[in-house]
PDB file of C-alpha atoms in Angstrom:
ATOM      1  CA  UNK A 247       7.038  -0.246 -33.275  1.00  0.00           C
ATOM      2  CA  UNK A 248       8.787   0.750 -29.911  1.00  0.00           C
ATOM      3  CA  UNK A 249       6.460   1.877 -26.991  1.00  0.00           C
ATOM      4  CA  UNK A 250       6.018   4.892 -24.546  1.00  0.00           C
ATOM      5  CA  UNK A 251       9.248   5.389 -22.667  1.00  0.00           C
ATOM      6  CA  UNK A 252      10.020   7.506 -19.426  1.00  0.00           C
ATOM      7  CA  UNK A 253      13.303   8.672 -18.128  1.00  0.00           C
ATOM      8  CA  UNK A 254      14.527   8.346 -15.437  1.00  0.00           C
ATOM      9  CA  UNK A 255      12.711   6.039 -13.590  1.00  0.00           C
ATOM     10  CA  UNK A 256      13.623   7.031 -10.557  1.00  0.00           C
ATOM     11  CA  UNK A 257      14.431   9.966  -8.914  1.00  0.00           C
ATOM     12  CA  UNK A 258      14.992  11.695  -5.581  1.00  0.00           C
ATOM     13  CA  UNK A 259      15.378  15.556  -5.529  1.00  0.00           C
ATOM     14  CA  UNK A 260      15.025  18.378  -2.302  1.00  0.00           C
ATOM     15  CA  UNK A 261      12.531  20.532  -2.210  1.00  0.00           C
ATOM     16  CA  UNK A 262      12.977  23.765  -4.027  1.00  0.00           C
ATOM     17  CA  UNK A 263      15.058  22.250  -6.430  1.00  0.00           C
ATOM     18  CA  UNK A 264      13.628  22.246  -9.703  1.00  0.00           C
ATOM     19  CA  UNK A 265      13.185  18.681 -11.755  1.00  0.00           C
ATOM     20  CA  UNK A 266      12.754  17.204 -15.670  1.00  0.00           C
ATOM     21  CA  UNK A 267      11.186  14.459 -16.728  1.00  0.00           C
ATOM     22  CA  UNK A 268      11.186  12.879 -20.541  1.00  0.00           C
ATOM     23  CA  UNK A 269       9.287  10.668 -22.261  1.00  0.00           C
ATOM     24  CA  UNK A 270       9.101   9.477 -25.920  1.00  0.00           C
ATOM     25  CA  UNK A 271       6.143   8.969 -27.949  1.00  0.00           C
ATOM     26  CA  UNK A 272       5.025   5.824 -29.838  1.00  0.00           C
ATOM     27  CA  UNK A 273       6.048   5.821 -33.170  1.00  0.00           C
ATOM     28  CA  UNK A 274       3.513   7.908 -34.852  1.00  0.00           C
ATOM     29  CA  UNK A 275       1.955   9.382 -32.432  1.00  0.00           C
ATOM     30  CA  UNK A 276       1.505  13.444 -32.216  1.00  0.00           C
ATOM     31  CA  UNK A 277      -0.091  13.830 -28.582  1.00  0.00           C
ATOM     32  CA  UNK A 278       1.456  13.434 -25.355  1.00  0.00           C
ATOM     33  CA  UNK A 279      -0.401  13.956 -21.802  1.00  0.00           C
ATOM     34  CA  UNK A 280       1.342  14.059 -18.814  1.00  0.00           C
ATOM     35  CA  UNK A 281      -0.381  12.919 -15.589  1.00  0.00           C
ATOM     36  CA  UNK A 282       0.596  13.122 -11.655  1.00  0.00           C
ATOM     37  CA  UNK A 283      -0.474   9.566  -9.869  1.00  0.00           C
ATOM     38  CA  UNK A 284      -0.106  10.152  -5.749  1.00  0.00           C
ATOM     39  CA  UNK A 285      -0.088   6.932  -3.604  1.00  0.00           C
ATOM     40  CA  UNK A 286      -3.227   5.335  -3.656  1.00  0.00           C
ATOM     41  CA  UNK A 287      -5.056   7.521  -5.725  1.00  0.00           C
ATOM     42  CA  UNK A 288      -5.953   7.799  -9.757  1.00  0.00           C
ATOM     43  CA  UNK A 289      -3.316   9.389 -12.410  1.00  0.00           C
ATOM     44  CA  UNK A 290      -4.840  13.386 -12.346  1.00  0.00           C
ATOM     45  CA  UNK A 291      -4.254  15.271 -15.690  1.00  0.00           C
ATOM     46  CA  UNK A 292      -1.103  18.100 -16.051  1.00  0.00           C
ATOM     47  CA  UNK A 293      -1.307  19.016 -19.509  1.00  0.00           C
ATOM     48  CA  UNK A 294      -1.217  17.646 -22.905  1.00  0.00           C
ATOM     49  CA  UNK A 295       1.013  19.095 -25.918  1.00  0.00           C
ATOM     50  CA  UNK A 296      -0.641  18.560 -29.662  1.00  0.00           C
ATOM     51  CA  UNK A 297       2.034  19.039 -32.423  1.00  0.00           C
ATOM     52  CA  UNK A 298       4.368  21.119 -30.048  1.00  0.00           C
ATOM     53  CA  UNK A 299       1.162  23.320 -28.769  1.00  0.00           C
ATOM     54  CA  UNK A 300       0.167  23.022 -25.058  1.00  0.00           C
ATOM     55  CA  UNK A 301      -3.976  21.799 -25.477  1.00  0.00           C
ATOM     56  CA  UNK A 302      -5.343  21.460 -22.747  1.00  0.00           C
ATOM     57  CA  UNK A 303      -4.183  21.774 -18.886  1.00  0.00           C
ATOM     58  CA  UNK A 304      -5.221  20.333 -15.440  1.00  0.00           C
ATOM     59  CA  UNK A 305      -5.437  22.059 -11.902  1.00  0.00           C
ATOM     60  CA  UNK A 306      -1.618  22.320 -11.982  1.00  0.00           C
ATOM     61  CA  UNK A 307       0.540  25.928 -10.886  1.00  0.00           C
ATOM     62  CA  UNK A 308       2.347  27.519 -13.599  1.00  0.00           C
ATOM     63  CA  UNK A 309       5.925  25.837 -12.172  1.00  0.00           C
ATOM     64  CA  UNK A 310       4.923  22.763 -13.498  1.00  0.00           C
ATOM     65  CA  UNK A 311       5.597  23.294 -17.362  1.00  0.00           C
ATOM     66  CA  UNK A 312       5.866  21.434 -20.551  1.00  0.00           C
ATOM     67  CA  UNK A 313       7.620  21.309 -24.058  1.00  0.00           C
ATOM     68  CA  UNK A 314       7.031  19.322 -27.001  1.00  0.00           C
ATOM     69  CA  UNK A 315       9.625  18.625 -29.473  1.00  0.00           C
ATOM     70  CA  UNK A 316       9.646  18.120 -33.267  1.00  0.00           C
ATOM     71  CA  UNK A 317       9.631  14.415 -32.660  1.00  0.00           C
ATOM     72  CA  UNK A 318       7.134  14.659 -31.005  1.00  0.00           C
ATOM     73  CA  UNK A 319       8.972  13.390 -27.558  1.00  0.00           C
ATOM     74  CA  UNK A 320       8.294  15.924 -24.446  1.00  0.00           C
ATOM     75  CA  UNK A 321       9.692  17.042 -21.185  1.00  0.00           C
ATOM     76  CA  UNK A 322       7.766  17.803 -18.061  1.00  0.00           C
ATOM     77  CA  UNK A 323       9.490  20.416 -16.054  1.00  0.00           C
ATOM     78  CA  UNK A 324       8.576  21.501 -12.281  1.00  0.00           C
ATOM     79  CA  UNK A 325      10.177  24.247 -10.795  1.00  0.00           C
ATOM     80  CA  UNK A 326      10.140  24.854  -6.688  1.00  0.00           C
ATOM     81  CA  UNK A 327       9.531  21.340  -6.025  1.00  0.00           C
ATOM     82  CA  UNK A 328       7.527  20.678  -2.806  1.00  0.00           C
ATOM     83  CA  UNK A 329       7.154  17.484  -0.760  1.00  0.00           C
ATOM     84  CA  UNK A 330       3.829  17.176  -2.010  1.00  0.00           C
ATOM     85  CA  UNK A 331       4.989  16.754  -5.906  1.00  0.00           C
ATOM     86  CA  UNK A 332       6.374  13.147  -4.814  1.00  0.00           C
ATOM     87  CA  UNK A 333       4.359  10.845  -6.952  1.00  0.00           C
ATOM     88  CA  UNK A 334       4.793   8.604  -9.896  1.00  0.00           C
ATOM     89  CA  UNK A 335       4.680  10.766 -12.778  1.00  0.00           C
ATOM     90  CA  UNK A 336       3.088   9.370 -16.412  1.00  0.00           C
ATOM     91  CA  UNK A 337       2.993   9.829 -19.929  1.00  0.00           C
ATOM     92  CA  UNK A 338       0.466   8.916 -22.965  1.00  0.00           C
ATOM     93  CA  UNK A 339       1.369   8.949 -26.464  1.00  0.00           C
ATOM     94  CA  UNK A 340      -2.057   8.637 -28.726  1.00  0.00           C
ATOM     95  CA  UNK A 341      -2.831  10.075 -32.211  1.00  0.00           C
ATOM     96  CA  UNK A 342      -5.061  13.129 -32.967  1.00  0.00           C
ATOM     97  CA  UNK A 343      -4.655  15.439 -30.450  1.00  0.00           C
ATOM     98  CA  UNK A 344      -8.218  15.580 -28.128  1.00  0.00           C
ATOM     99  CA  UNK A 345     -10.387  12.240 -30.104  1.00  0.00           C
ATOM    100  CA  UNK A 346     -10.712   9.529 -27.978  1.00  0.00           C
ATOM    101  CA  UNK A 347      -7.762   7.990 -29.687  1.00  0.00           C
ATOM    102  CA  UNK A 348      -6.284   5.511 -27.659  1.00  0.00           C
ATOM    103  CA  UNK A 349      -3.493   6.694 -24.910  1.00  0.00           C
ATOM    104  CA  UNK A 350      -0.543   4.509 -24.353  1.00  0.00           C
ATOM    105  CA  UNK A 351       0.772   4.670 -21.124  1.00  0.00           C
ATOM    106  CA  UNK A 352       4.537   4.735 -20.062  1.00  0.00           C
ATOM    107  CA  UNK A 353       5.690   3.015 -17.372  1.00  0.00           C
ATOM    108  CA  UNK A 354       6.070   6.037 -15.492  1.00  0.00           C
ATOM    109  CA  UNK A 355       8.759   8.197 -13.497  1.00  0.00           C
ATOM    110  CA  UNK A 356       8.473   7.812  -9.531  1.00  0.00           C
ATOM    111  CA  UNK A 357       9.625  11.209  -8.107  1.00  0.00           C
ATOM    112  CA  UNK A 358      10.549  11.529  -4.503  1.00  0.00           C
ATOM    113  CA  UNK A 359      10.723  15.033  -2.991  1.00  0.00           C
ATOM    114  CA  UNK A 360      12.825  15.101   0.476  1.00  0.00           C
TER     115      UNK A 360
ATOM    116  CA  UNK B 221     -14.917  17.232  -5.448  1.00  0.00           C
ATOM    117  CA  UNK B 222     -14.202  14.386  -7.269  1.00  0.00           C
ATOM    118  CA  UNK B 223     -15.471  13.907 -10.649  1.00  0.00           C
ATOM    119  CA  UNK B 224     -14.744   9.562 -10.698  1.00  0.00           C
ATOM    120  CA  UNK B 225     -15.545   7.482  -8.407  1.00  0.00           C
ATOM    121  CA  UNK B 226     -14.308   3.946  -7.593  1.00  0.00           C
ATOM    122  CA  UNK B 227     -15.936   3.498  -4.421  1.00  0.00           C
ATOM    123  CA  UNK B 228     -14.390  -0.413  -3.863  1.00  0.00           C
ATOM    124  CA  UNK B 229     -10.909  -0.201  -2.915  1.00  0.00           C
ATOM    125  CA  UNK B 230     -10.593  -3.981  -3.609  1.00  0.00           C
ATOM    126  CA  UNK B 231     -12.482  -6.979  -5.029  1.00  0.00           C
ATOM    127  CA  UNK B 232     -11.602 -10.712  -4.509  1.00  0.00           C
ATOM    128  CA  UNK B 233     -13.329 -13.361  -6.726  1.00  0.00           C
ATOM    129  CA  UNK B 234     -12.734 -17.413  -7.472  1.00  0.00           C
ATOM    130  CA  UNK B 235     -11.179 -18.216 -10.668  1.00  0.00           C
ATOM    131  CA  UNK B 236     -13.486 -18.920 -13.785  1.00  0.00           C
ATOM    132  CA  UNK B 237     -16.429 -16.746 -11.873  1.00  0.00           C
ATOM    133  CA  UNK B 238     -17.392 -12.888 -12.844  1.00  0.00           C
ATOM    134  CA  UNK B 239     -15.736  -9.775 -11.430  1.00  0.00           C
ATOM    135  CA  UNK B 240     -17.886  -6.433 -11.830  1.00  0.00           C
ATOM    136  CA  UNK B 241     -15.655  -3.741 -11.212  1.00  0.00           C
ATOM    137  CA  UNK B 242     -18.029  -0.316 -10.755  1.00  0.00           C
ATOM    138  CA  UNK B 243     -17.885   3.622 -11.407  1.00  0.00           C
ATOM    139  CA  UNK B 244     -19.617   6.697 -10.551  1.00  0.00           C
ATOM    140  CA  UNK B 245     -19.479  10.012 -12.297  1.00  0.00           C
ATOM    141  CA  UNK B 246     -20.984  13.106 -11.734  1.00  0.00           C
ATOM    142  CA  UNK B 247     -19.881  15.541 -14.628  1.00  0.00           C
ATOM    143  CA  UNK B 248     -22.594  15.264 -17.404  1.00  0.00           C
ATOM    144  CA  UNK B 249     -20.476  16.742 -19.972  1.00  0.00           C
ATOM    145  CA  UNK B 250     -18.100  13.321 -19.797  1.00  0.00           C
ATOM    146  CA  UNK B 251     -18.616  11.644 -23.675  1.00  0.00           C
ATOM    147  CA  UNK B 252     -16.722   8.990 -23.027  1.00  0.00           C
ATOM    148  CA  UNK B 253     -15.558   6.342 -20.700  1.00  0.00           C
ATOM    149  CA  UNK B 254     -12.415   4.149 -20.788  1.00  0.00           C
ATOM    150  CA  UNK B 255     -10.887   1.610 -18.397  1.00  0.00           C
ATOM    151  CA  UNK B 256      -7.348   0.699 -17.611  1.00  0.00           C
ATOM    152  CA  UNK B 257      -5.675  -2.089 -16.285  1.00  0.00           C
ATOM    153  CA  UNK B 258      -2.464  -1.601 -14.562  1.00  0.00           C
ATOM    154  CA  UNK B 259       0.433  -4.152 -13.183  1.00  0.00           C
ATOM    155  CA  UNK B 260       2.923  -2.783 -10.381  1.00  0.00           C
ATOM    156  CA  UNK B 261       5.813  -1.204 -12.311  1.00  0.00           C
ATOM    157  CA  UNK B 262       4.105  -0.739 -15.416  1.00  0.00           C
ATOM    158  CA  UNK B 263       2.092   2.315 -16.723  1.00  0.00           C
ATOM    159  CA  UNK B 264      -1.962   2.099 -17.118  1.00  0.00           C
ATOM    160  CA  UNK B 265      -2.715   0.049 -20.107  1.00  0.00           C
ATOM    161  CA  UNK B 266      -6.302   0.375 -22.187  1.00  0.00           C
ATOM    162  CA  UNK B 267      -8.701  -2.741 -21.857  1.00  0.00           C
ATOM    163  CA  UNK B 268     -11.927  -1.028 -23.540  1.00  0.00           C
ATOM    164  CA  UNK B 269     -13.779   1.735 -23.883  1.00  0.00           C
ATOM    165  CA  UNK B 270     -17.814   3.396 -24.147  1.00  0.00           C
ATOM    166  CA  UNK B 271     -19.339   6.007 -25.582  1.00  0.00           C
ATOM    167  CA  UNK B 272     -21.961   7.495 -24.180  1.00  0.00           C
ATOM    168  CA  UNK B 273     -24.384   7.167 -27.135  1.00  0.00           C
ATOM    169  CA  UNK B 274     -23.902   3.572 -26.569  1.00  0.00           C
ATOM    170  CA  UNK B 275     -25.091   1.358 -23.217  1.00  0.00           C
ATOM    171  CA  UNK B 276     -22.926  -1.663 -23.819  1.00  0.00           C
ATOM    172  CA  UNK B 277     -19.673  -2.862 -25.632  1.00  0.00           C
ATOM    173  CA  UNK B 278     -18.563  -6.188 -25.616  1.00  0.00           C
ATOM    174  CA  UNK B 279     -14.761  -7.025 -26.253  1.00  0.00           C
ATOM    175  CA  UNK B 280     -13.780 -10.817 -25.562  1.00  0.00           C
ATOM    176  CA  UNK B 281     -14.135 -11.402 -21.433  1.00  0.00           C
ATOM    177  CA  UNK B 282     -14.459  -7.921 -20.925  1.00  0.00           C
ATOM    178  CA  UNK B 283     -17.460  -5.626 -21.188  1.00  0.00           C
ATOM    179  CA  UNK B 284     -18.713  -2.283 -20.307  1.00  0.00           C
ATOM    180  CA  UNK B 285     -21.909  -1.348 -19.633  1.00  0.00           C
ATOM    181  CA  UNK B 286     -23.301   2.639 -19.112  1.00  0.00           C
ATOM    182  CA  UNK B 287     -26.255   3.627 -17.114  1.00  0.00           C
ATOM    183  CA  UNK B 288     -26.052   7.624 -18.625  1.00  0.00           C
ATOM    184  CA  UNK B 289     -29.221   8.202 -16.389  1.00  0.00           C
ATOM    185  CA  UNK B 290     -27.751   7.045 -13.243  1.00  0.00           C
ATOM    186  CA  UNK B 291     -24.102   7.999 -13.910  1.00  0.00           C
ATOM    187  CA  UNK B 292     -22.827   5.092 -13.231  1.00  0.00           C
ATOM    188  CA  UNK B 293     -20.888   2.654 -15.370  1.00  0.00           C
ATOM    189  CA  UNK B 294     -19.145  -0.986 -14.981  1.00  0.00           C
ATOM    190  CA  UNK B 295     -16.942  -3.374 -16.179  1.00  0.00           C
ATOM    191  CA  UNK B 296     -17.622  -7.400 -16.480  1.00  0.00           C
ATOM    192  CA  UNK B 297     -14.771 -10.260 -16.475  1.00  0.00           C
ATOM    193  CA  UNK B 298     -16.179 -13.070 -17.348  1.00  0.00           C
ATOM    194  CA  UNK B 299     -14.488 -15.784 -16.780  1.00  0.00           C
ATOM    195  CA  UNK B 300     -12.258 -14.121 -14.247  1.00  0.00           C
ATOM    196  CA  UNK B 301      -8.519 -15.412 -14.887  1.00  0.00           C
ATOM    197  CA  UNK B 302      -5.687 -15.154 -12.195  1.00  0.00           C
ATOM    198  CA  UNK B 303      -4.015 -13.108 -14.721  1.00  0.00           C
ATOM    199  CA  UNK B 304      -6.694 -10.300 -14.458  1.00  0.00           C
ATOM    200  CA  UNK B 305      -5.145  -9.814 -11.336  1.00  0.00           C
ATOM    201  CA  UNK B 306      -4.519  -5.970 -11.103  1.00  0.00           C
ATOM    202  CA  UNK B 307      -5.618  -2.711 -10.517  1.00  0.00           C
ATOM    203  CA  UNK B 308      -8.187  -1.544 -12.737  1.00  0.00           C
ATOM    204  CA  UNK B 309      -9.161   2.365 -13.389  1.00  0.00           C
ATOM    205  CA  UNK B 310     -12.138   3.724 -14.739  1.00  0.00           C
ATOM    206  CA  UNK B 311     -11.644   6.951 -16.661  1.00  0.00           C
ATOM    207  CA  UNK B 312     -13.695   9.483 -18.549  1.00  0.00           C
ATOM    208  CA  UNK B 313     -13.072  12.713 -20.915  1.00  0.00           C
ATOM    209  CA  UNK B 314     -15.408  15.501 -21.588  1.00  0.00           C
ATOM    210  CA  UNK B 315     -14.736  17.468 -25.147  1.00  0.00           C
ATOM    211  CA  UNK B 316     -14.267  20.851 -23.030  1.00  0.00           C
ATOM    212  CA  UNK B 317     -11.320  20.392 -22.074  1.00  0.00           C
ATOM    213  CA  UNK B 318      -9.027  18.644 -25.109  1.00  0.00           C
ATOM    214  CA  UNK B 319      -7.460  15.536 -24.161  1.00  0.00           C
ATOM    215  CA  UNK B 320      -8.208  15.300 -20.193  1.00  0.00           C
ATOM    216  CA  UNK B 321      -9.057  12.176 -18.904  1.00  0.00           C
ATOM    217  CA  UNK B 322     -10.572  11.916 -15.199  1.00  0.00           C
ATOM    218  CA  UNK B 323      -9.726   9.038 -13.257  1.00  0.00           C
ATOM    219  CA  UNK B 324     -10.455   7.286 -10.724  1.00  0.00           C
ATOM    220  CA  UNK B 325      -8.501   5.756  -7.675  1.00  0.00           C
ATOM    221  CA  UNK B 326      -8.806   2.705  -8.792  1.00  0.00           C
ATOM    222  CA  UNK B 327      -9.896  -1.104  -7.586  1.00  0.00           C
ATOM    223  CA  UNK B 328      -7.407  -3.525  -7.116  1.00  0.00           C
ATOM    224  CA  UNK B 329      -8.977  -7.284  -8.431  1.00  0.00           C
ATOM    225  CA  UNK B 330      -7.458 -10.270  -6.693  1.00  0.00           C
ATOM    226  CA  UNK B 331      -8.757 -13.654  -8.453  1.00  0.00           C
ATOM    227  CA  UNK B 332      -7.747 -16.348  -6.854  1.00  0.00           C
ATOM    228  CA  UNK B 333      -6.725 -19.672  -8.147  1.00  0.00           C
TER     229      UNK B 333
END
C-alpha cells in the first residue's frame, strides 16, 4: 500500500505566473483535500474533490482551482499567483468523501512566490 | 476570527512525565475533533480522534478528553517519550461544510531526555 505523494516538492514561481501542484491518493482512497499551511500557522482548508466532484470549499478566490482524476489523483491549480500564496501546500487522501474517515497527509509542496 | 485555538506556542516537559497539549473552539456546530502530529518535512499525521457525543478516548499513551460545555478539548502523553517530540495540531470538522477540517496553529512539544 503506497502513501500520499506530492509533486514537486519544491518550487519557486513570480508572481502572476500561474502554478500546479499534484498529489496521489492512497491506494483506495476516493477523497482528496487540499490545504494551504503559512509559516507558523495551522494547514487552512482549499477544497476537497469526492469521486471527481468538488465537495466542499474553503475561503479561497476562484484562481485557486482543482481537478480530480479517474484515479482518483488531483491537481491544485492557482492562477495570478501573489506573494502571499507562498506556503507549504498539502494533500489528504481518506475514504468516503465528508465521514470522519481518516485523512492521510502528504508530505506537502513548499511554494515560494517572488 | 479564528475558529481553533492553540493558545501555547510551545511546551517543554522531562522524559517519562505527562504533556497536556490544549484547544479551544468556538463553532458549536464542530462534531468532531482530531489531532495531528507532525515532524519537519513530513505532512500532518493522525494520532486520535473524539466525537463529541463522547468526553474521553483512550488510545495507548495518548488520550483526548472534551469539555463540549466549555469548548475546550486536550490531549494527554503519558509517559512523554523524546520521540513525541513534534508539533502537534488540534483539528475539528463540522458536517456543514463536507470534509473541512479547522485547525489550529499548532504547539510544538519538546521532551527532553
Amino acid at each position: 500500500e503506497t502513501g500520499v505523494t506530492q509533486s514537486p516538492t519544491h518550487l519557486i514561481k513570480t508572481r502572476g505566473q500561474q502554478v500546479t501542484l499534484r498529489c496521489s491518493s492512497q491506494s483506495g482512497h476516493n477523497t482528496v483535500s487540499w490545504y494551504q499551511q503559512a509559516l507558523g500557522q495551522g494547514p487552512q482548508f482549499i477544497f476537497q474533490y469526492y469521486r471527481e466532484e468538488e465537495n466542499g470549499r474553503g475561503n479561497f478566490p476562484p484562481r485557486f482551482s482543482g481537478l480530480q482524476f479517474p484515479n482518483y489523483s488531483s491537481e491544485l491549480n492557482v492562477n495570478a499567483l501573489e506573494l502571499d500564496d507562498s506556503a507549504l501546500y498539502l494533500c489528504a487522501s481518506s475514504l468516503g468523501g465528508a465521514g470522519p474517515g481518516t485523512q492521510y497527509f502528504g508530505p506537502g509542496t513548499r511554494l515560494l512566490v517572488l | 476570527d479564528q475558529q481553533v485555538k492553540q493558545n501555547s506556542p510551545s511546551l517543554s516537559v522531562q522524559e517519562g512525565r505527562i504533556s497536556i497539549l490544549n484547544c479551544d473552539y468556538t463553532n458549536s456546530m464542530f462534531d468532531y475533533f482530531l489531532w495531528y502530529k507532525k515532524y519537519p518535512a513530513e505532512g500532518p499525521t493522525f494520532l486520535i480522534s473524539i466525537s463529541s457525543i463522547k468526553d474521553k478516548n483512550e488510545d495507548g499513551r495518548f488520550t483526548v478528553f472534551l469539555n463540549k460545555s466549555a469548548k475546550h478539548l486536550s490531549l494527554h502523553i503519558v509517559p512523554s517519550q523524546p520521540g513525541d517530540s513534534a508539533v502537534y495540531f488540534c483539528a475539528a470538522r463540522d458536517n456543514t461544510n463536507a470534509g473541512k477540517s479547522t485547525f489550529g496553529d499548532g504547539t510544538t512539544l519538546t521532551v527532553k531526555p
